[in-house]
Short mmCIF file of C-alpha atoms and ligand atoms in Angstrom, two decimals:
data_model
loop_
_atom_site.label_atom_id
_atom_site.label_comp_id
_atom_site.label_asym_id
_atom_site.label_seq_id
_atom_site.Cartn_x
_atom_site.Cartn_y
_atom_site.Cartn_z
CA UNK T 1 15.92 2.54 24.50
CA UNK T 2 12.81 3.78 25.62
CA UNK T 3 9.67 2.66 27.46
CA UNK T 4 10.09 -0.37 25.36
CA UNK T 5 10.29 -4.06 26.41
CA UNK T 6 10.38 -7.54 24.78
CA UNK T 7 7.95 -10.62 25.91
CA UNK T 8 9.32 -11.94 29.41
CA UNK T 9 9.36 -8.34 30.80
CA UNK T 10 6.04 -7.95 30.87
CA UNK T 11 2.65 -7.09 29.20
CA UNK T 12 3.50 -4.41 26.48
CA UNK T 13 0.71 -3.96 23.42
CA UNK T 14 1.12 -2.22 20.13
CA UNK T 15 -2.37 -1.58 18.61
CA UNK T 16 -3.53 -1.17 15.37
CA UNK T 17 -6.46 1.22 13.91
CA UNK T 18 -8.17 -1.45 11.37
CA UNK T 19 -8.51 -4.83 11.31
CA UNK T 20 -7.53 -5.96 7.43
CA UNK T 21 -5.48 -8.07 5.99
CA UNK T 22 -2.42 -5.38 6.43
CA UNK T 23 -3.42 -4.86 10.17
CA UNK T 24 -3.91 -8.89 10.50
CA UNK T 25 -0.35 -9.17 9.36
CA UNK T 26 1.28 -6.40 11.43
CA UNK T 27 -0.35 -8.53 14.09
CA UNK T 28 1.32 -11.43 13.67
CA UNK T 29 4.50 -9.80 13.44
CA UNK T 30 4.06 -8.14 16.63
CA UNK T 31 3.25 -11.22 18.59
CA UNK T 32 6.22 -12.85 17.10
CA UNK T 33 8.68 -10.58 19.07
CA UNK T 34 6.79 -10.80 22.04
CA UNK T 35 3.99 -8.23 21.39
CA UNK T 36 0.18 -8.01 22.89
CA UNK T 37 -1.84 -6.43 20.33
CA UNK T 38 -4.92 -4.81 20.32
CA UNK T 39 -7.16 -3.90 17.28
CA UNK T 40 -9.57 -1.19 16.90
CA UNK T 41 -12.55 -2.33 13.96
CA UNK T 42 -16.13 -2.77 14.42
CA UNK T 43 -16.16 -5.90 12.32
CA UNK T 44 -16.37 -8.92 14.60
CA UNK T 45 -15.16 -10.82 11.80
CA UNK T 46 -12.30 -8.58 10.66
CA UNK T 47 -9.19 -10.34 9.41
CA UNK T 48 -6.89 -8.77 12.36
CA UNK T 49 -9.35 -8.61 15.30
CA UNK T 50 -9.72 -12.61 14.57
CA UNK T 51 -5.87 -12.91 15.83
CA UNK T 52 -5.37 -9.82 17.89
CA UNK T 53 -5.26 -10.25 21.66
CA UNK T 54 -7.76 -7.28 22.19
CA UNK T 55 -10.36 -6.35 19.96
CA UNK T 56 -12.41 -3.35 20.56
CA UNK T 57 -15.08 -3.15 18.66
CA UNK T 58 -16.25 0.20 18.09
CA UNK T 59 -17.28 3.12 15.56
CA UNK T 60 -13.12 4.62 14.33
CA UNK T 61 -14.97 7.75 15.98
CA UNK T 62 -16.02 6.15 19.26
CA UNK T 63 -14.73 8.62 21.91
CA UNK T 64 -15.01 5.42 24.03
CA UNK T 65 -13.23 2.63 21.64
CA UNK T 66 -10.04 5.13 21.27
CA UNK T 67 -9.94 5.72 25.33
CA UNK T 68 -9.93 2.20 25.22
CA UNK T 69 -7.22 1.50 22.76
CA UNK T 70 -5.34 4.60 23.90
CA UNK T 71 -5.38 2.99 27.38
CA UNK T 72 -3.97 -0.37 26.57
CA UNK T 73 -1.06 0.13 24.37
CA UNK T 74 2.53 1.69 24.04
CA UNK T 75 1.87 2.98 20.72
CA UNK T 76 -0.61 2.66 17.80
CA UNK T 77 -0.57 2.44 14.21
CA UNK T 78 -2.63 2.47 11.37
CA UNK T 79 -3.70 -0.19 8.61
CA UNK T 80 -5.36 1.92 6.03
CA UNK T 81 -5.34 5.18 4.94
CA UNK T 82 -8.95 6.26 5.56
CA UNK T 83 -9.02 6.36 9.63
CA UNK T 84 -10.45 9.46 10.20
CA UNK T 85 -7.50 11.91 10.94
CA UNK T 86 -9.54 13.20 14.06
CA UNK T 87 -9.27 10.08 15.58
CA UNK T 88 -5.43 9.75 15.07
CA UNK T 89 -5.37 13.24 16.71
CA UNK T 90 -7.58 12.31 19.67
CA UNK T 91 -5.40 9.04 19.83
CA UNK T 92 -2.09 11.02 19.66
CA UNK T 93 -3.18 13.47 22.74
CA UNK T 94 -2.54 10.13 25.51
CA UNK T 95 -0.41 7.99 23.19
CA UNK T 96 2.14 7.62 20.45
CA UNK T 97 0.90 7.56 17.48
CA UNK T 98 3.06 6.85 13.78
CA UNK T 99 2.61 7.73 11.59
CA UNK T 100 1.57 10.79 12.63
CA UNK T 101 -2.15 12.28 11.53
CA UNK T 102 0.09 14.84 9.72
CA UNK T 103 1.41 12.37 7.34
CA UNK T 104 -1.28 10.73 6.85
CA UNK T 105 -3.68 13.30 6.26
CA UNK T 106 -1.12 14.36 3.22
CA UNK T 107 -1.90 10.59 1.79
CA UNK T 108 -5.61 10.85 2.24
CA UNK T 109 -6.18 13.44 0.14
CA UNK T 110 -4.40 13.52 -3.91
CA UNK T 111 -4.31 17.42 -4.11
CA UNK T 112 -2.17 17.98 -1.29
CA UNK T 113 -0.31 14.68 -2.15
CA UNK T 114 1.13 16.23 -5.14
CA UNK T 115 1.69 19.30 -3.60
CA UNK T 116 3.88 17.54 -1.54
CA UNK T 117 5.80 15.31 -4.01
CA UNK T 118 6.38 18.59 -5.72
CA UNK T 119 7.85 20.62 -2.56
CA UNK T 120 10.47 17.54 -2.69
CA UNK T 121 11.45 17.54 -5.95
CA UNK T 122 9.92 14.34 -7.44
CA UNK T 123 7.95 14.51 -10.58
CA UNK T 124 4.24 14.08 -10.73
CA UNK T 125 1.67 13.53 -13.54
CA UNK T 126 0.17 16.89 -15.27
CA UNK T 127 -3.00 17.65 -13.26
CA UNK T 128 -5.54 20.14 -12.29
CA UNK T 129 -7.53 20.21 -9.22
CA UNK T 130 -11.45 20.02 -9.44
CA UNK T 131 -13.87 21.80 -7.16
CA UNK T 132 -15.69 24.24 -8.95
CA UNK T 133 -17.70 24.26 -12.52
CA UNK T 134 -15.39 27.13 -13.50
CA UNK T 135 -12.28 24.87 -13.00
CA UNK T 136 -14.22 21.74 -14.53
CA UNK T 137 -14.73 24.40 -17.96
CA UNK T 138 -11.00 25.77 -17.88
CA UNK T 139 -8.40 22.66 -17.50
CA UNK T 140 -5.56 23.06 -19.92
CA UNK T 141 -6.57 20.85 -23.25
CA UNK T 142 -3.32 19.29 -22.44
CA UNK T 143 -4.52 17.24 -19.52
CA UNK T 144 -7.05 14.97 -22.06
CA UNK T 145 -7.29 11.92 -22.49
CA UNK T 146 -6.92 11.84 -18.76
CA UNK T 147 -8.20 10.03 -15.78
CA UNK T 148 -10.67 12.12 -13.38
CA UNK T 149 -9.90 10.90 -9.93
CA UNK T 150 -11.85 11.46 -6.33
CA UNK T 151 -9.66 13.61 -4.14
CA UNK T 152 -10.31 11.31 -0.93
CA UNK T 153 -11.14 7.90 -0.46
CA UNK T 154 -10.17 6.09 -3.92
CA UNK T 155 -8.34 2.50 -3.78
CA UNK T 156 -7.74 0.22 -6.00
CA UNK T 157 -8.95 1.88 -8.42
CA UNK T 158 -12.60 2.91 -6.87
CA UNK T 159 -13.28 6.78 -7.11
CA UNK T 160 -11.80 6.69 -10.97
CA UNK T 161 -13.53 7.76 -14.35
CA UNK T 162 -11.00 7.26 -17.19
CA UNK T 163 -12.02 10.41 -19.78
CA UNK T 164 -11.25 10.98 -23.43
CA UNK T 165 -12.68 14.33 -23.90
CA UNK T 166 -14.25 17.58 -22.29
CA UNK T 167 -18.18 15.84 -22.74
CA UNK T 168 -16.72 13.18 -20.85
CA UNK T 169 -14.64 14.85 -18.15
CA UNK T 170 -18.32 16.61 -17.52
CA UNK T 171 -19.78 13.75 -17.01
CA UNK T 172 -17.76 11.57 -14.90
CA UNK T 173 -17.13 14.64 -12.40
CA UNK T 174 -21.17 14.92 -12.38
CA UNK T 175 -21.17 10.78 -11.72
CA UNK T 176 -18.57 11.42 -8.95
CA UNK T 177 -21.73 13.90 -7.68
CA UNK T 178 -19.22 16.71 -7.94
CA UNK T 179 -16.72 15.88 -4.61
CA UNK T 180 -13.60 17.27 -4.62
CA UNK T 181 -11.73 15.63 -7.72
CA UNK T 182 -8.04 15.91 -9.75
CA UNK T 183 -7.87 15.70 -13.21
CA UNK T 184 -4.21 13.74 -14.15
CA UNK T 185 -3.39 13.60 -17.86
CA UNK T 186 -3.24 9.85 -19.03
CA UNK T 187 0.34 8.97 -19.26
CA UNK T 188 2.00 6.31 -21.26
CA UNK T 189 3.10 4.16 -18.72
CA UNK T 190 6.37 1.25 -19.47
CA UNK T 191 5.77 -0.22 -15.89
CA UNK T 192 4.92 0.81 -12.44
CA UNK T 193 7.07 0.12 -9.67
CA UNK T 194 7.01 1.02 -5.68
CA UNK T 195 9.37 1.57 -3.10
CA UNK T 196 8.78 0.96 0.90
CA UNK T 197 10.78 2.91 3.21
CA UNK T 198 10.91 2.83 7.30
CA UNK T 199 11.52 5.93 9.29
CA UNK T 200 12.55 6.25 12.86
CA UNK T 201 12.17 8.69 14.69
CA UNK T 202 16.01 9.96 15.02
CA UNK T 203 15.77 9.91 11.01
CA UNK T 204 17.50 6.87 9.99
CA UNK T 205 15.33 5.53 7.12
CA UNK T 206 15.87 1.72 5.28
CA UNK T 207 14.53 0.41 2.18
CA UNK T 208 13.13 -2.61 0.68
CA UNK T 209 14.47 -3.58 -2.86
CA UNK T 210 12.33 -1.72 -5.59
CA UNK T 211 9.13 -3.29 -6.73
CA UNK T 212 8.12 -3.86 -10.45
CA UNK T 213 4.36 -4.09 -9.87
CA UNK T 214 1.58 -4.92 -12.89
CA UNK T 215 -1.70 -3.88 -12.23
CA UNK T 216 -5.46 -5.24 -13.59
CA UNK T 217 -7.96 -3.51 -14.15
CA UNK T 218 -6.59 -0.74 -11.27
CA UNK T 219 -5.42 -3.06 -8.56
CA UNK T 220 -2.01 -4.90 -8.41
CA UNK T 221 -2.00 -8.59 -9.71
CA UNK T 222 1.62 -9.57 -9.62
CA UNK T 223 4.93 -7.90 -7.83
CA UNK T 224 8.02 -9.38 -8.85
CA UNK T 225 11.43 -8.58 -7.17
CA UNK T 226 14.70 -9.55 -8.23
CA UNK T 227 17.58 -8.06 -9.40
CA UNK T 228 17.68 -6.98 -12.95
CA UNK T 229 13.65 -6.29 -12.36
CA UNK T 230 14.63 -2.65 -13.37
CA UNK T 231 17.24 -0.78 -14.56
CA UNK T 232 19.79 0.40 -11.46
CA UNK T 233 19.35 4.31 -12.75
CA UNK T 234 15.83 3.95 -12.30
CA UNK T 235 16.39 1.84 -8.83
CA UNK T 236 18.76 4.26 -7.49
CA UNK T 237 16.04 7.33 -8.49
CA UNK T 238 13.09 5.71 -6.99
CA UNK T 239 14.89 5.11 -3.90
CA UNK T 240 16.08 8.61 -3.36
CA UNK T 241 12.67 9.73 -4.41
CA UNK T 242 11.03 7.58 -1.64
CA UNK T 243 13.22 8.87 1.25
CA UNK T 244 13.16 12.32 0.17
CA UNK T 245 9.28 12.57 0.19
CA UNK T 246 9.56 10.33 3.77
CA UNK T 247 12.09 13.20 5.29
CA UNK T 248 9.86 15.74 3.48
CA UNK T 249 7.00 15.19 6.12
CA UNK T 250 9.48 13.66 9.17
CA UNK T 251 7.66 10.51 8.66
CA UNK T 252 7.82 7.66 11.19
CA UNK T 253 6.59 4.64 10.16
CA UNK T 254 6.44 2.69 7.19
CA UNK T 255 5.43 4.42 4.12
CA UNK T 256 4.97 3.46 0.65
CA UNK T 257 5.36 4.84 -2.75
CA UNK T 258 4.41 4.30 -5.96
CA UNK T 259 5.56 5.56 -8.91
CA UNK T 260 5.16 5.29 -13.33
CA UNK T 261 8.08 4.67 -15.59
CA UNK T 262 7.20 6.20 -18.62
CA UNK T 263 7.84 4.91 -22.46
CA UNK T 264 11.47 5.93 -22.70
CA UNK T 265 10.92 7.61 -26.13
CA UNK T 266 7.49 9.72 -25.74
CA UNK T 267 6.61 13.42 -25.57
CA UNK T 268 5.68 12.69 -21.78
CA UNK T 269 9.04 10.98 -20.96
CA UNK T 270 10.83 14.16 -22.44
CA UNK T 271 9.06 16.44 -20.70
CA UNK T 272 9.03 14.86 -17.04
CA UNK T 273 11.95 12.51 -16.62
CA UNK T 274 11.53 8.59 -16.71
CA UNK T 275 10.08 8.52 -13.12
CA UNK T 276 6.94 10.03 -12.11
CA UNK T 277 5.41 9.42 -8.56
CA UNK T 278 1.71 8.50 -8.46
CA UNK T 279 0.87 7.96 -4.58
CA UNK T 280 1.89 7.05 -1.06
CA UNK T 281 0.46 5.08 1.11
CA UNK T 282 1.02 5.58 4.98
CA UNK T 283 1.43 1.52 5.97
CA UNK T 284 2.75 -1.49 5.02
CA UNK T 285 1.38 -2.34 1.41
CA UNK T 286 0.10 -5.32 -0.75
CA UNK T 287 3.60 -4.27 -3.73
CA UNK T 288 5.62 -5.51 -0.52
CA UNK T 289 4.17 -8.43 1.39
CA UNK T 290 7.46 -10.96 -0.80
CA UNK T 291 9.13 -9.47 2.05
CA UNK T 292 7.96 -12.07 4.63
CA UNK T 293 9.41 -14.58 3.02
CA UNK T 294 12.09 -13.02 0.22
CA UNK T 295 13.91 -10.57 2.75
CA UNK T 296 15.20 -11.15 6.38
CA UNK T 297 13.34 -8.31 7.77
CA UNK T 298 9.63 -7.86 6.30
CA UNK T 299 7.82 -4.59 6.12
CA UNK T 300 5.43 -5.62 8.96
CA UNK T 301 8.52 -6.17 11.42
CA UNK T 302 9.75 -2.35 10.03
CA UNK T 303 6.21 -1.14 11.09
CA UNK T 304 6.76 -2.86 14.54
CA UNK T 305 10.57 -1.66 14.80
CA UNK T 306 8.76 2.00 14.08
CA UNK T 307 6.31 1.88 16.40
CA UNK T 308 8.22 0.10 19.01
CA UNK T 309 11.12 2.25 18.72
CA UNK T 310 13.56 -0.12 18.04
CA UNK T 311 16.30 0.08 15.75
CA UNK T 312 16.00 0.00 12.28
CA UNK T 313 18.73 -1.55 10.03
CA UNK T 314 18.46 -1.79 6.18
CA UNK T 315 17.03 -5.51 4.98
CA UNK T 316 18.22 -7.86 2.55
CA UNK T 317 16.54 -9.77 0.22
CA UNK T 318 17.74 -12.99 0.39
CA UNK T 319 15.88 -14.97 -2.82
CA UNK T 320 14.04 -13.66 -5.91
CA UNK T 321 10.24 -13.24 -5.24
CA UNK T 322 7.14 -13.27 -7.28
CA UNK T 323 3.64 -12.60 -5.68
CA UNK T 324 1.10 -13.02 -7.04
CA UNK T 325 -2.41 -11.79 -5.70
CA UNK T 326 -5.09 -13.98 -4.84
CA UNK T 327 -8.18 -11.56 -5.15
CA UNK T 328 -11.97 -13.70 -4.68
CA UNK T 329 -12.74 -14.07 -8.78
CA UNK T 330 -10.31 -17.36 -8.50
CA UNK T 331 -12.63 -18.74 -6.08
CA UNK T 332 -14.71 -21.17 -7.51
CA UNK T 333 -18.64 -20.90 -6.91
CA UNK T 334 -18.44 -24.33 -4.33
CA UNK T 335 -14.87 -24.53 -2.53
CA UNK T 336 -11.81 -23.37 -3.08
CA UNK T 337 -8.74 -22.98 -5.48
CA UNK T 338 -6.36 -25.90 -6.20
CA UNK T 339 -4.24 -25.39 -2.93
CA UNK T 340 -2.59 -28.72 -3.32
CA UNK T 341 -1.20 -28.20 -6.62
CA UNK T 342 -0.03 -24.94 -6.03
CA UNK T 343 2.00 -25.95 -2.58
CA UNK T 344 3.15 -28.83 -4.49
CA UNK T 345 5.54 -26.96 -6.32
CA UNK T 346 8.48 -26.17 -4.62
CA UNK T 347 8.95 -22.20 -3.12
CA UNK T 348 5.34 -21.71 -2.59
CA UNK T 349 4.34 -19.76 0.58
CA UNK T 350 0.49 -19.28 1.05
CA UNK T 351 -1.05 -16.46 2.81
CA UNK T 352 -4.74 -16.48 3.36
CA UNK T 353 -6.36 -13.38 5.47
CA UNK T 354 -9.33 -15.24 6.80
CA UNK T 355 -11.63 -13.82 4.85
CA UNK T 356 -15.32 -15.82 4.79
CA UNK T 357 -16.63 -15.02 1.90
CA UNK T 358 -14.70 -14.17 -2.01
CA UNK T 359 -15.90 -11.61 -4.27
CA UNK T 360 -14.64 -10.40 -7.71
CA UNK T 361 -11.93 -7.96 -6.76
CA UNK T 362 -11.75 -8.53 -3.12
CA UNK T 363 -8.42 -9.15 -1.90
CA UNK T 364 -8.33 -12.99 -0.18
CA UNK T 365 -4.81 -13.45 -0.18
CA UNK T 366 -1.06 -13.89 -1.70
CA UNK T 367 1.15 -15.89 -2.70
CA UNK T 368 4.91 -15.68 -2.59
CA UNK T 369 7.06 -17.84 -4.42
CA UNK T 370 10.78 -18.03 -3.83
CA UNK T 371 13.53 -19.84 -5.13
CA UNK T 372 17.56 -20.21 -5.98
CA UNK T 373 17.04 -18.47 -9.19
CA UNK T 374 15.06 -15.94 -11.19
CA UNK T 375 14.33 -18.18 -13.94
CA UNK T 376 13.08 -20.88 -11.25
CA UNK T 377 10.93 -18.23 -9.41
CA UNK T 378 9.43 -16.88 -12.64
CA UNK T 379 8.64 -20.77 -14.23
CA UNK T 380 7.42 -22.21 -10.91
CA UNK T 381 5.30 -18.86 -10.62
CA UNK T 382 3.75 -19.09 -14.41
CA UNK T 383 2.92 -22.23 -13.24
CA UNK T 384 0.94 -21.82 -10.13
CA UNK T 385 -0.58 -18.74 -11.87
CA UNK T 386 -1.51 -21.15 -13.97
CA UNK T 387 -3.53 -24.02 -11.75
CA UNK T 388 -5.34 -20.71 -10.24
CA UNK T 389 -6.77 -19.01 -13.50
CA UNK T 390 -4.73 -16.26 -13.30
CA UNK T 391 -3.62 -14.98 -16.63
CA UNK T 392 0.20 -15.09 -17.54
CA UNK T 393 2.58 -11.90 -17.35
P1 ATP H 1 -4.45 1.95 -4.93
O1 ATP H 1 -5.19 0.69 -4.66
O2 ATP H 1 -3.03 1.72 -5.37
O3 ATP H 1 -4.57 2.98 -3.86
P2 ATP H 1 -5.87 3.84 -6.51
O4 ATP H 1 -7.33 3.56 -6.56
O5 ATP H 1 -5.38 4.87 -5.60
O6 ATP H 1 -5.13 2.51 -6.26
P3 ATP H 1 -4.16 4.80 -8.63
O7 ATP H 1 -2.92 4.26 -8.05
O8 ATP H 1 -4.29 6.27 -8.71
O9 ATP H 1 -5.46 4.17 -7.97
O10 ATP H 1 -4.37 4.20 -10.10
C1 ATP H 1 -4.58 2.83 -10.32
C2 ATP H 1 -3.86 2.41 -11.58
O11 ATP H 1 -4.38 3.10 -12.75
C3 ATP H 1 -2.39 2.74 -11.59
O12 ATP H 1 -1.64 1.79 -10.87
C4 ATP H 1 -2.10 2.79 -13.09
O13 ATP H 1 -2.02 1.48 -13.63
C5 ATP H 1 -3.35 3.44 -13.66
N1 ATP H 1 -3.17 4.91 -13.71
C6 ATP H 1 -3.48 5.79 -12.73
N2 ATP H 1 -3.17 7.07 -13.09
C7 ATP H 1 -2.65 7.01 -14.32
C8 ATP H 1 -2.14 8.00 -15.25
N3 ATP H 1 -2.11 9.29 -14.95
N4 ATP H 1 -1.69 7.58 -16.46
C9 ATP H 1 -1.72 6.25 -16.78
N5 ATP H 1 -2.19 5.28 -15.97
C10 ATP H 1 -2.64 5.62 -14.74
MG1 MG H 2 -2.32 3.07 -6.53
#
């Protein structure tokens, strides 16, 4: 192995560009195996600089913030998919940096997403790309209803007009002040599900189990992952389709995707397959954070083993998992939610990201429940979803 070394042999840091939740996770996984860490986010408060060793807190432009982060660690990674790709190119010129801006640069931006997905072979959702009024007047009928979506910067649904007709499709593109846009058609979706890989460098790539995800009103509520969650066909296809669009780019790191399962009898189901991908995302992601406490490896240790250069070998869940999300509408106006209940019932883990203050939509934290059997995970998990106001699935 490499430059690499483990806790007693000295001061080695792995740094992180972003100081989230995902970031503030990757950090304690780091310092668990004997890691310094250093974050890069101008928040003082941000969920990962509050537990991070180092915290510079600079501009992700600062010429001076990245000499500084570039300076102190072995490698760096990144928490979210908007860090300027300059930056991970100044970055990469004095240290490693995975993923690469390459790869990432592919997931910032939906156009050149697809492209990719369709250079390896996986399926995508009809689209059309938006830039100019002539393209806006001469999309194929076929792509309406559809959902107009912002090239860059969308998440969780932000950056999304859902449009029934051409009067409409006008008008959301004008209300998205005319950036760079892709038209998908509207597809009738059965489920969603995702699929985290981990690359190394030499090309040896592992897998978490398959995700069967439900999202609310655009961002994910509840992951559950078990087997029997999805037909093995499908698991087997979504797997292969994850890897192959990981070795498509020589991705190191941990990357995932998500993908629709269409209604097995319609139109769209004939004409693309069962499985069509929707996005990647270039990090750890909130469809696999059961891993911490459902599988003996998480993603977050991948995303170390990655950056570290350590070896990767392939995980195993080792109990049925539920998650559920715990986003700021269940926090009531004066304190908090029902903790006490909810830990009361047996295979509860809590994860809070240190977050001061909950809004509607804003992502607070998770909770993982485990247990012997399916039918124990899903009753304990109704339950808890329950105490919390979060509506049943
Ligand atoms: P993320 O937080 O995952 O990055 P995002 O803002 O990038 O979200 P998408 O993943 O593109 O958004 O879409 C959010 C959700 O909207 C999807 O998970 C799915 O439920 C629904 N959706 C998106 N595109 C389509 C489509 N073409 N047909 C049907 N439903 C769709
Ligand atoms: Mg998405």
């Amino acid at each position: 192995m490499s430059e690499t070394t483990l806790g007693a042999q000295g001061e080695v840091t792995l740094g992180v560009m972003g100081g989230g939740q995902l970031g503030r996770m990757f950090v304690h996984a780091a310092q668990r195996m004997g890691y310094f860490t250093a974050v890069l986010d101008p928040d003082p408060q941000s969920p990962a600089g509050r537990v991070s060793h180092h915290h510079i807190q600079t501009a992700y432009t600062d010429p001076a913030g990245l000499e500084a982060l570039a300076q102190r660690c072995m490698a760096v990674t990144t928490e979210f998919e908007n860090v300027p790709a300059h930056s991970l190119a100044t970055l990469a010129n004095t240290v490693r940096v995975s993923p690469g801006a390459n790869g990432v640069a592919i997931a910032q931006d939906r156009a050149r997403e697809k492209s990719h997905f369709e250079e390896c072979g996986v399926p995508v959702a009809p689209y059309a790309v938006i830039e100019t009024p002539v393209q806006l007047a001469t999309v194929a009928d076929d792509l309406l209803p559809g959902i107009l979506k912002t090239a860059r910067m969308g998440y969780d649904g932000k950056g999304q007009i859902r449009v029934a007709n051409r009067a409409e499709l006008a008008r959301a593109w004008t209300e998205l002040k005319h950036v760079t846009c892709v038209l998908e058609k509207m597809l009738p979706l059965q489920l969603e599900c995702s699929v985290i890989v981990a690359r190394a460098a030499d090309g040896t790539c592992v897998n978490l189990p398959v995700q069967r995800n439900l999202h609310r009103d655009g961002i994910l509520a509840v992951t559950e992952v078990y087997e029997g969650n999805l037909p093995p066909t499908l698991v087997e296809q979504a797997i292969n389709a994850a890897k192959s669009i990981a070795n498509g780019v020589q991705y190191v790191g941990v990357l995932c995707v998500e993908f629709f399962v269409l209604e097995p009898d319609s139109v769209a189901a004939q004409a693309l397959g069962g499985l069509v991908v929707n996005e990647m995302a270039p990090r750890p992601h909130n469809s696999g954070h059961y891993s911490m406490d459902a599988c003996d490896v998480s993603q977050f240790e991948l995303q170390v083993r990655t950056l570290a250069g350590l070896p990767l070998t392939q995980p195993r869940q080792h109990s049925p998992s539920i998650m559920l999300n715990l986003l700021g509408d269940i926090w009531p106006a004066d304190g908090a939610p029902p903790w006490a209940q909810v830990l009361a019932l047996p295979g509860t883990h809590l994860h809070l990201y240190g977050k001061a203050t909950a809004s509607k939509g804003r992502k607070m934290g998770h909770l993982t429940v485990t247990g012997a059997s399916v039918e124990q995970v899903r009753a304990t998990a109704l339950q808890a979803a329950s105490l919390l106001g979060i509506a049943a699935f």
